[in-house]
CSV table of N, CA and C in Angstrom, one decimal:
chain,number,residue,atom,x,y,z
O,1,UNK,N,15.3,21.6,-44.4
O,1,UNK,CA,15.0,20.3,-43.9
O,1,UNK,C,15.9,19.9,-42.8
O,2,UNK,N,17.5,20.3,-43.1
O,2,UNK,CA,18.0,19.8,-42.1
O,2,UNK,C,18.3,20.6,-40.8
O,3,UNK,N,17.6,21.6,-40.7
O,3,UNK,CA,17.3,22.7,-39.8
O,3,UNK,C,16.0,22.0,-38.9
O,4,UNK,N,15.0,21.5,-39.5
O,4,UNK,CA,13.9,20.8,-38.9
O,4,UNK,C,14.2,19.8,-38.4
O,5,UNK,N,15.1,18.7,-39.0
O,5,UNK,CA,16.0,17.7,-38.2
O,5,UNK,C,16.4,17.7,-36.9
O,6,UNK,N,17.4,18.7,-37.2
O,6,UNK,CA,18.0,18.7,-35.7
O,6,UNK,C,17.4,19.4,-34.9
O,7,UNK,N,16.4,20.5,-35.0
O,7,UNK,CA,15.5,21.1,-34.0
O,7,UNK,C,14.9,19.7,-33.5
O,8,UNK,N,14.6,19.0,-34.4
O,8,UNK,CA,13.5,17.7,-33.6
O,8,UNK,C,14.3,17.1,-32.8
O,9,UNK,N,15.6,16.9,-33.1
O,9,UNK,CA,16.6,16.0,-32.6
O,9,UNK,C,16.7,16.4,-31.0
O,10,UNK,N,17.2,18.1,-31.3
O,10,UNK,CA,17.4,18.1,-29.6
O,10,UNK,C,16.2,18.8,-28.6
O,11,UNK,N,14.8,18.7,-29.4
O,11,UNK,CA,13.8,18.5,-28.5
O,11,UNK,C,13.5,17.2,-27.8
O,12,UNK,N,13.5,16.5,-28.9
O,12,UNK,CA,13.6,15.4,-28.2
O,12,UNK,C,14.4,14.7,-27.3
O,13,UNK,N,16.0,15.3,-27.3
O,13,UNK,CA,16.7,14.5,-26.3
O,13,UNK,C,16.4,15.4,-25.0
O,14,UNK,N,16.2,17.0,-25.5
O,14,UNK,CA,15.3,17.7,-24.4
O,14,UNK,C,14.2,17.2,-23.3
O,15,UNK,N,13.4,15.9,-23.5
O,15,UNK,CA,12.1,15.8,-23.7
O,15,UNK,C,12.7,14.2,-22.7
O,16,UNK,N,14.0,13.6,-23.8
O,16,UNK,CA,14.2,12.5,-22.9
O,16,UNK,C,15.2,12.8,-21.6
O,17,UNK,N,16.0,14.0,-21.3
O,17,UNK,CA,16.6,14.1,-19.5
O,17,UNK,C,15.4,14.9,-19.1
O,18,UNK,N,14.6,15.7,-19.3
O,18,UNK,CA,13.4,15.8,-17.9
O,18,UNK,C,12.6,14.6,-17.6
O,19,UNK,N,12.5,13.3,-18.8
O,19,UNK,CA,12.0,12.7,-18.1
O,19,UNK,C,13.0,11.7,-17.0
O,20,UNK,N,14.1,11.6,-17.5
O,20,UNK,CA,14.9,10.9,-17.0
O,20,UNK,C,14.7,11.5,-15.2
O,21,UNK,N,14.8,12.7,-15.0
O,21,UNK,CA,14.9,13.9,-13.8
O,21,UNK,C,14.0,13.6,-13.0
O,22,UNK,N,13.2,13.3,-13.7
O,22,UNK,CA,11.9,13.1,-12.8
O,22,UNK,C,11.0,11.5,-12.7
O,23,UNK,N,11.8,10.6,-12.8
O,23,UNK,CA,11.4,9.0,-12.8
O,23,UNK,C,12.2,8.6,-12.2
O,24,UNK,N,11.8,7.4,-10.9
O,24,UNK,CA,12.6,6.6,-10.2
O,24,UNK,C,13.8,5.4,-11.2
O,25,UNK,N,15.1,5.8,-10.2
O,25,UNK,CA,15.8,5.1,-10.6
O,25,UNK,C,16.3,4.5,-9.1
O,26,UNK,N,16.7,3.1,-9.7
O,26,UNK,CA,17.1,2.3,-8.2
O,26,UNK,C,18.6,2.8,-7.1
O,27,UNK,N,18.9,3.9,-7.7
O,27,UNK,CA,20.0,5.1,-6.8
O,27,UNK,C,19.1,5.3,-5.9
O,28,UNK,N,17.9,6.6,-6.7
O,28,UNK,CA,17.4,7.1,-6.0
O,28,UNK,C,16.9,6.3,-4.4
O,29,UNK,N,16.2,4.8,-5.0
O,29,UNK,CA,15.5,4.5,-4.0
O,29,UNK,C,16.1,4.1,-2.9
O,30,UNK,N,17.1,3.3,-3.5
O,30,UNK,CA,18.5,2.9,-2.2
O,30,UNK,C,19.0,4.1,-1.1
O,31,UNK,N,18.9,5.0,-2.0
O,31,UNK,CA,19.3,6.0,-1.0
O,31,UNK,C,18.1,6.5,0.4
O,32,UNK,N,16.9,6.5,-0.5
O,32,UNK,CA,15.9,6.9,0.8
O,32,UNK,C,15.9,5.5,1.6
O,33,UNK,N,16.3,4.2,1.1
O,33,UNK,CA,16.3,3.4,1.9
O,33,UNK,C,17.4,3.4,3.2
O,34,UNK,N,18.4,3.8,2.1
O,34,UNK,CA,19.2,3.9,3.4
O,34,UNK,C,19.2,5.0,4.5
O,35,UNK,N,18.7,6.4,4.3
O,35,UNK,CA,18.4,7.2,5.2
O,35,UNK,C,17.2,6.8,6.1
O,36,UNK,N,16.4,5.9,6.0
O,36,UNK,CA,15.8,4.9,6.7
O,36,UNK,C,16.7,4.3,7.6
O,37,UNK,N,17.4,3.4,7.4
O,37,UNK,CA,18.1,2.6,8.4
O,37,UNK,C,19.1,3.6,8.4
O,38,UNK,N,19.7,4.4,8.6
O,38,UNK,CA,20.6,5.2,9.5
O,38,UNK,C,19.8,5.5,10.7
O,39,UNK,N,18.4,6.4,10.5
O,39,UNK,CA,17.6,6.5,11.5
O,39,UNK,C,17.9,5.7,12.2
O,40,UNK,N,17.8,4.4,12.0
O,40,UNK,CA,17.2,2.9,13.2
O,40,UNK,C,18.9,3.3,13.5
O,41,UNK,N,20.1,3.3,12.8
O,41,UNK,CA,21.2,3.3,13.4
O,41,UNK,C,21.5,4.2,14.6
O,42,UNK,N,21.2,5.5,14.3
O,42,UNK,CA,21.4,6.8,14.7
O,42,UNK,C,20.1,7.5,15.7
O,43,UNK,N,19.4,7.6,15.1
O,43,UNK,CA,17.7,7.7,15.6
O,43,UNK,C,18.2,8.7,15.6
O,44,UNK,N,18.6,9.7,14.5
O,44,UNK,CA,18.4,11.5,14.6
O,44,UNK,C,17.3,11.5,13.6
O,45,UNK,N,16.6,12.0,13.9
O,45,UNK,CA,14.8,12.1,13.2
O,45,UNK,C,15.0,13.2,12.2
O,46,UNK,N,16.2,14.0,12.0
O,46,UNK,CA,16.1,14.6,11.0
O,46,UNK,C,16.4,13.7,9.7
O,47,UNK,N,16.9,12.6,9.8
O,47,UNK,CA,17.1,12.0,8.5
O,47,UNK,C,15.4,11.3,8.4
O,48,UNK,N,14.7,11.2,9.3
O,48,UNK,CA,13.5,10.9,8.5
O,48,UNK,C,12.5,12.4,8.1
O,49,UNK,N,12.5,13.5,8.6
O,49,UNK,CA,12.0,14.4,7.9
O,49,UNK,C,12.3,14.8,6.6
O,50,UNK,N,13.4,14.6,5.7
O,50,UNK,CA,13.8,14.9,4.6
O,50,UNK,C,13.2,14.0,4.0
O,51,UNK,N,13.1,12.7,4.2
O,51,UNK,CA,12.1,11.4,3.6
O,51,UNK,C,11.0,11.4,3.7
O,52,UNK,N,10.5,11.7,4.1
O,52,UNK,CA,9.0,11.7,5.0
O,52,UNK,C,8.3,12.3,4.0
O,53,UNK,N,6.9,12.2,3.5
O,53,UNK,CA,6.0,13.2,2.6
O,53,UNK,C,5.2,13.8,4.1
O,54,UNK,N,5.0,15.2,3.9
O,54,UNK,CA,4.0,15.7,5.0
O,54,UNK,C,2.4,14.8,5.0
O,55,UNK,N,2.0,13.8,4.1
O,55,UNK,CA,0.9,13.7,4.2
O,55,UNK,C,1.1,12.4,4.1
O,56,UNK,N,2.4,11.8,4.8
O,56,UNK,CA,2.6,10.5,5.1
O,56,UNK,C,1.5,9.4,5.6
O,57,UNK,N,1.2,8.2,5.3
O,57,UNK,CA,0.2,7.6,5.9
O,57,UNK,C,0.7,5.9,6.3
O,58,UNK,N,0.5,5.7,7.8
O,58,UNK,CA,1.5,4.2,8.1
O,58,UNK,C,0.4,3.8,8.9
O,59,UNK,N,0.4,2.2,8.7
O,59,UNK,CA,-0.1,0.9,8.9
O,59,UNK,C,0.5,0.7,9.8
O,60,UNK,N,0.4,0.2,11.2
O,60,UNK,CA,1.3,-0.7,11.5
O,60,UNK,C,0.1,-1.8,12.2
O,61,UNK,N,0.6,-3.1,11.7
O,61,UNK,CA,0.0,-4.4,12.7
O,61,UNK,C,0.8,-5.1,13.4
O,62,UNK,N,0.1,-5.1,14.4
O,62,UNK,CA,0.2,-6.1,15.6
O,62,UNK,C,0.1,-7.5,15.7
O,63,UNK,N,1.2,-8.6,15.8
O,63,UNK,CA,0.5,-9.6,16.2
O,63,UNK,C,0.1,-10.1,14.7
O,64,UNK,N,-0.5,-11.7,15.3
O,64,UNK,CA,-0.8,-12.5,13.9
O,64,UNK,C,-1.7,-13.2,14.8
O,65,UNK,N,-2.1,-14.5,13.2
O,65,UNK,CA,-3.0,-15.5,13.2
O,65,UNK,C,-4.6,-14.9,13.8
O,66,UNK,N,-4.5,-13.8,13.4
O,66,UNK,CA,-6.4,-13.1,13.8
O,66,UNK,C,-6.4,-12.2,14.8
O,67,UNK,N,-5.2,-12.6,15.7
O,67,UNK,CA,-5.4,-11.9,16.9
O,67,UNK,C,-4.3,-10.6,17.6
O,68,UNK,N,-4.1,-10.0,16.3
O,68,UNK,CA,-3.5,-8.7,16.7
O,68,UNK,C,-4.1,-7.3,16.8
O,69,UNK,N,-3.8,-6.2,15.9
O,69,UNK,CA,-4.7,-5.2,16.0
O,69,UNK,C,-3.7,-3.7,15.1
O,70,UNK,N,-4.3,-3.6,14.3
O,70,UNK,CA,-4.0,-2.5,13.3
O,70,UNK,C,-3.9,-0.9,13.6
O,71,UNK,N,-3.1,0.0,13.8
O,71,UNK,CA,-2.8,0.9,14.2
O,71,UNK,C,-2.5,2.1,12.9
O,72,UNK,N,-2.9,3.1,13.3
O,72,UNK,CA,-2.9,4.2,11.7
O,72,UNK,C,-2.1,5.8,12.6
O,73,UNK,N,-0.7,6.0,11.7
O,73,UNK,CA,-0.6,7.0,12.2
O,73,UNK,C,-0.2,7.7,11.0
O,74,UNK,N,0.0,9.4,11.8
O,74,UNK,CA,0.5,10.0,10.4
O,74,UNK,C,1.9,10.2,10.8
O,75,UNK,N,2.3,11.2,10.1
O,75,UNK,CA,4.0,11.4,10.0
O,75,UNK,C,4.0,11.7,11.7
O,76,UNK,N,3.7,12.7,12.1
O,76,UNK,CA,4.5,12.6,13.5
O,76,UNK,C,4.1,11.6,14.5
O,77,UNK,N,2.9,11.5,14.3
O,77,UNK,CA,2.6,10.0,15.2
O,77,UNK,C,3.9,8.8,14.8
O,78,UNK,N,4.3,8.8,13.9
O,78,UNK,CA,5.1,7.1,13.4
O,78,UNK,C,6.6,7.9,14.1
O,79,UNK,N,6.6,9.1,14.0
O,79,UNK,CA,7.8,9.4,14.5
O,79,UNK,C,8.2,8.8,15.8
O,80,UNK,N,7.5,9.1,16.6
O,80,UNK,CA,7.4,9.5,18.4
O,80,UNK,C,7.0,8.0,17.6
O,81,UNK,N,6.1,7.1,17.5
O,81,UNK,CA,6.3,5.7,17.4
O,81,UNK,C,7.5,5.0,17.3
O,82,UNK,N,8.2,5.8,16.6
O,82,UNK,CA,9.5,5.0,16.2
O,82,UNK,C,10.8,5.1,17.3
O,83,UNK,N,10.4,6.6,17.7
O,83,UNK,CA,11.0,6.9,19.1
O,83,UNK,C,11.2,6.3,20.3
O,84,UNK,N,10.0,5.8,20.2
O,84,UNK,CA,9.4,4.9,21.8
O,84,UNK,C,10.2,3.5,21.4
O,85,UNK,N,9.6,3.1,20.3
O,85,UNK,CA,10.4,1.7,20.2
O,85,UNK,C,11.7,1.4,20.0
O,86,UNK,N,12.4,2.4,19.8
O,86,UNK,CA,14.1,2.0,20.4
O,86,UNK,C,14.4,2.6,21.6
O,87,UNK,N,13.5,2.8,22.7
O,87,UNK,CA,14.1,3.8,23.9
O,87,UNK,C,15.1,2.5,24.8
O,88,UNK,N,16.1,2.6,25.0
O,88,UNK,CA,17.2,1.8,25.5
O,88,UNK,C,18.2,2.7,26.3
O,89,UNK,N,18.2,1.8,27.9
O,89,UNK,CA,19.3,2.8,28.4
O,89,UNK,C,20.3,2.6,28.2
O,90,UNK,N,21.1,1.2,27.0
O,90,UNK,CA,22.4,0.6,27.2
O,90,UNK,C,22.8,1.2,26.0
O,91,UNK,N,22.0,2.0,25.0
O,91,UNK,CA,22.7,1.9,23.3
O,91,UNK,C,22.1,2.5,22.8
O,92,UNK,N,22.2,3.2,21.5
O,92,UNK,CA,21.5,3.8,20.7
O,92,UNK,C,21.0,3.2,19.2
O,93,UNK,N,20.1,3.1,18.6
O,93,UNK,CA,20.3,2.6,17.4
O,93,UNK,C,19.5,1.4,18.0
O,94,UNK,N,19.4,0.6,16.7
O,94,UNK,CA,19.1,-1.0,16.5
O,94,UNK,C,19.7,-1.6,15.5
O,95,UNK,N,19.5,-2.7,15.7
O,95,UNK,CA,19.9,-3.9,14.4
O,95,UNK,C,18.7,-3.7,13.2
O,96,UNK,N,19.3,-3.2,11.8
O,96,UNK,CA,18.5,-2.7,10.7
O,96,UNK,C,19.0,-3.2,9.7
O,97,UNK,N,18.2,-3.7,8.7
O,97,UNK,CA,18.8,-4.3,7.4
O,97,UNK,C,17.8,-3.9,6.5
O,98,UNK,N,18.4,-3.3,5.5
O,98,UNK,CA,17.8,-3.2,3.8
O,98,UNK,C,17.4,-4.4,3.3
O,99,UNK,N,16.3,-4.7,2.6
O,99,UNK,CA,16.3,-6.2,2.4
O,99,UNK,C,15.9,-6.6,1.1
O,100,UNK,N,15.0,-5.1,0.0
O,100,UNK,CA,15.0,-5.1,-1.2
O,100,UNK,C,14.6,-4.0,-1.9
O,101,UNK,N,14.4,-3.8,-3.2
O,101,UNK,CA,12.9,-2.7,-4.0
O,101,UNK,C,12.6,-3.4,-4.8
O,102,UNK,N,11.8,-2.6,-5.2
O,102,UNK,CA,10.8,-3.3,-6.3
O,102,UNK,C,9.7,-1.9,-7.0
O,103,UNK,N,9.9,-1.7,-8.3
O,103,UNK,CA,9.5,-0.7,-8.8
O,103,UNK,C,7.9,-1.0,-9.2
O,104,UNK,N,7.1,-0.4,-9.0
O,104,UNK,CA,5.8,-0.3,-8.9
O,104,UNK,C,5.1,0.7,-10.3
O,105,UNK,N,5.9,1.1,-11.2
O,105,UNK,CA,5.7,1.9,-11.9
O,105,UNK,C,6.9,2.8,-12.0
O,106,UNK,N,7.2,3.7,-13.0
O,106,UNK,CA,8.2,4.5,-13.4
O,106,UNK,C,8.4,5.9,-12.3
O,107,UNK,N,7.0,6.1,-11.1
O,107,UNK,CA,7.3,7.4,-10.7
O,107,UNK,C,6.9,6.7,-9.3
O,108,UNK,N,7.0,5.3,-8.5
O,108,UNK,CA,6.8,4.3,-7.7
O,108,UNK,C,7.6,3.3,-7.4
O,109,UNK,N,7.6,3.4,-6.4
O,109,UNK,CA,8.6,2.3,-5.5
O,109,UNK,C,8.5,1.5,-4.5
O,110,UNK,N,8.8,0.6,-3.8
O,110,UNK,CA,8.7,0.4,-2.5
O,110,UNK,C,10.1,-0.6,-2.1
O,111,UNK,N,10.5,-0.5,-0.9
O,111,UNK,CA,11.9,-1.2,-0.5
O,111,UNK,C,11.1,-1.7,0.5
O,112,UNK,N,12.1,-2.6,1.2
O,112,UNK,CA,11.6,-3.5,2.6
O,112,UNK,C,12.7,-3.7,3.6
O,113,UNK,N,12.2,-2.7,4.6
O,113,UNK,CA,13.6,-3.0,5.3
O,113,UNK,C,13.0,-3.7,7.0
O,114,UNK,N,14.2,-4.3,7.6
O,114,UNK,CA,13.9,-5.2,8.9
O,114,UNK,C,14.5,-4.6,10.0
O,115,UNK,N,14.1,-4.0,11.1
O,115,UNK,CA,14.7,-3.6,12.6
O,115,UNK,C,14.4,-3.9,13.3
O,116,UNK,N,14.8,-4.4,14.7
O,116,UNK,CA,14.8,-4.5,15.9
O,116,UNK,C,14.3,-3.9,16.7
O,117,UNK,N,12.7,-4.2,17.3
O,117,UNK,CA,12.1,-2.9,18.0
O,117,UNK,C,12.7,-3.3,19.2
O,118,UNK,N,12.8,-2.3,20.4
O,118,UNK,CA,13.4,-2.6,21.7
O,118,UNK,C,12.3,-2.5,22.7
O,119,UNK,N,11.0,-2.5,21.9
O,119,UNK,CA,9.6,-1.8,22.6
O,119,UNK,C,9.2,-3.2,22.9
O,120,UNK,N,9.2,-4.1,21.6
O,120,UNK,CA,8.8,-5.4,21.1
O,120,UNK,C,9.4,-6.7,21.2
O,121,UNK,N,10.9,-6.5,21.8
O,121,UNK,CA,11.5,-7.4,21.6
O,121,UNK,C,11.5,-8.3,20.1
O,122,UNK,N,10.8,-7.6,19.4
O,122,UNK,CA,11.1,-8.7,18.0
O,122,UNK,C,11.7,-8.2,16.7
O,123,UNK,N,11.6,-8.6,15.7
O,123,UNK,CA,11.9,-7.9,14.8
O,123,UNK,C,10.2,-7.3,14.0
O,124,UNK,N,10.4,-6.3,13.0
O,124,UNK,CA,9.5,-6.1,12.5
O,124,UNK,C,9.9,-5.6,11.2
O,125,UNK,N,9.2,-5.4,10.4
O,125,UNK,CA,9.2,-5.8,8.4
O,125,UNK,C,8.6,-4.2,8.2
O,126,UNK,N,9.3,-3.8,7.3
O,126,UNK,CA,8.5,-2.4,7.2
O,126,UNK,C,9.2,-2.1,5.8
O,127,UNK,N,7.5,-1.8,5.0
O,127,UNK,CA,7.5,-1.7,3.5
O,127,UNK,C,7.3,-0.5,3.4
O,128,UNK,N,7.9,0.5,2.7
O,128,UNK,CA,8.4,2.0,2.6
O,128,UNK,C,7.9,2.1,0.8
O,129,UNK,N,6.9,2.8,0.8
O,129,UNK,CA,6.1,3.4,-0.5
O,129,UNK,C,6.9,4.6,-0.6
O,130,UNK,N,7.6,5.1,-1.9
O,130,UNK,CA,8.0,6.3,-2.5
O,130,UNK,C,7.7,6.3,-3.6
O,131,UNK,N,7.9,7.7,-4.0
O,131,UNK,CA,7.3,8.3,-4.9
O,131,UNK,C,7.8,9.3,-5.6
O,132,UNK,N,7.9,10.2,-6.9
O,132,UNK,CA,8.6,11.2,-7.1
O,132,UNK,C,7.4,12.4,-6.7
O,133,UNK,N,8.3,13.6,-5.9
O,133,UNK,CA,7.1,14.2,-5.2
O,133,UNK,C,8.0,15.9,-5.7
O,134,UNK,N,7.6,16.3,-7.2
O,134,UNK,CA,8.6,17.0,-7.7
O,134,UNK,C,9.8,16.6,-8.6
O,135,UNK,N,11.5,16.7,-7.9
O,135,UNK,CA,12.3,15.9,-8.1
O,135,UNK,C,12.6,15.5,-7.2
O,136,UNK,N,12.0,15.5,-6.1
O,136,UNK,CA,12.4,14.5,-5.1
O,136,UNK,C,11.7,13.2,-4.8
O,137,UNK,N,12.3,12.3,-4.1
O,137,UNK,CA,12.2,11.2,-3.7
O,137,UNK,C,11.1,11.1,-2.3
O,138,UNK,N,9.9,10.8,-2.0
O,138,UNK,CA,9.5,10.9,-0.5
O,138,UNK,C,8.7,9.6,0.0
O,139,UNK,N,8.8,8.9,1.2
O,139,UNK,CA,7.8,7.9,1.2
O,139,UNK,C,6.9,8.4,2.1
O,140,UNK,N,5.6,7.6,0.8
O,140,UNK,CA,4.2,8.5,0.9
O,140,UNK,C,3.5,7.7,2.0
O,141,UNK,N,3.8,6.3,2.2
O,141,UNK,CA,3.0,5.5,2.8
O,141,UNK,C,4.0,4.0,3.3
O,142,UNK,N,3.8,4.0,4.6
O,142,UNK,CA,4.5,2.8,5.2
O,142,UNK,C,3.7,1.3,5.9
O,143,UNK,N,3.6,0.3,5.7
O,143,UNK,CA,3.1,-0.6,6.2
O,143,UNK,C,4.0,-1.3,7.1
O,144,UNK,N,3.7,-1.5,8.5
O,144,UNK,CA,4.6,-2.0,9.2
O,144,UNK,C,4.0,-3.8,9.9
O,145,UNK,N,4.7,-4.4,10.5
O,145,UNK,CA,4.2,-5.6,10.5
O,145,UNK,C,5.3,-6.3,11.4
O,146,UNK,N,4.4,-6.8,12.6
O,146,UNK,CA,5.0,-7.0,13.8
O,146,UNK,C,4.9,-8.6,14.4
């Protein structure tokens, strides 16, 4: 009996760190948030390929009150988008702030972060969908808003 015990015992604490391995925790998400805004810091694109899911899918809108216009790209499209919109000949980088998360479920996420397009002159709001993709962390889907 007490052989059956502790077999149960450490299946189950077996059973509780893979799940732990493989469910968002608010580390994890901070962190792809912040390899996010380093990008906008830095603009080396390799910190967004490590984030990135290959079958990434982004929103971005234009404009308000009725009269803007909705744009759909995939991962390399949003890249070279993101490219264009800090192209500056005085600086590198932009003004970027982390601004929250919010857990969407145990294997779901999304943060909100705010930068400075130099395309746009304005700021723009951009909600970053992740996901556990394996044990990693990737954002599957971005909504952008201008």
């Amino acid at each position: 009996m007490k052989k059956l015990f502790f077999t149960t015992l450490v299946l189950l604490s077996f059973s509780f760190t893979a799940s732990a391995a493989t469910s968002l925790t608010e580390d994890k998400i901070t962190a792809v948030a912040q390899q996010f805004v380093d990008f906008h810091k830095t603009e080396a694109v390799e910190l967004l390929q490590k984030i990135f899911s290959p079958d990434l899918n982004v929103t971005v809108t234009q404009g308000s009150n009725g009269y803007g216009f909705v744009l759909n790209y995939n991962r390399e499209e949003y890249i070279d988008y993101l490219r264009e919109g800090h192209k500056s000949q005085f600086r590198i980088g932009t003004d970027v702030n982390y601004v929250s998360s919010e857990f969407l479920g145990n294997r779901e996420a999304k943060f909100i972060v705010r930068y400075r397009s130099k395309q746009h002159n304005k700021y723009v709001w951009v909600e970053g969908f992740v996901k556990m993709v394996g044990n990693d962390v990737q954002i599957t889907h971005i909504e952008e808003y201008t």
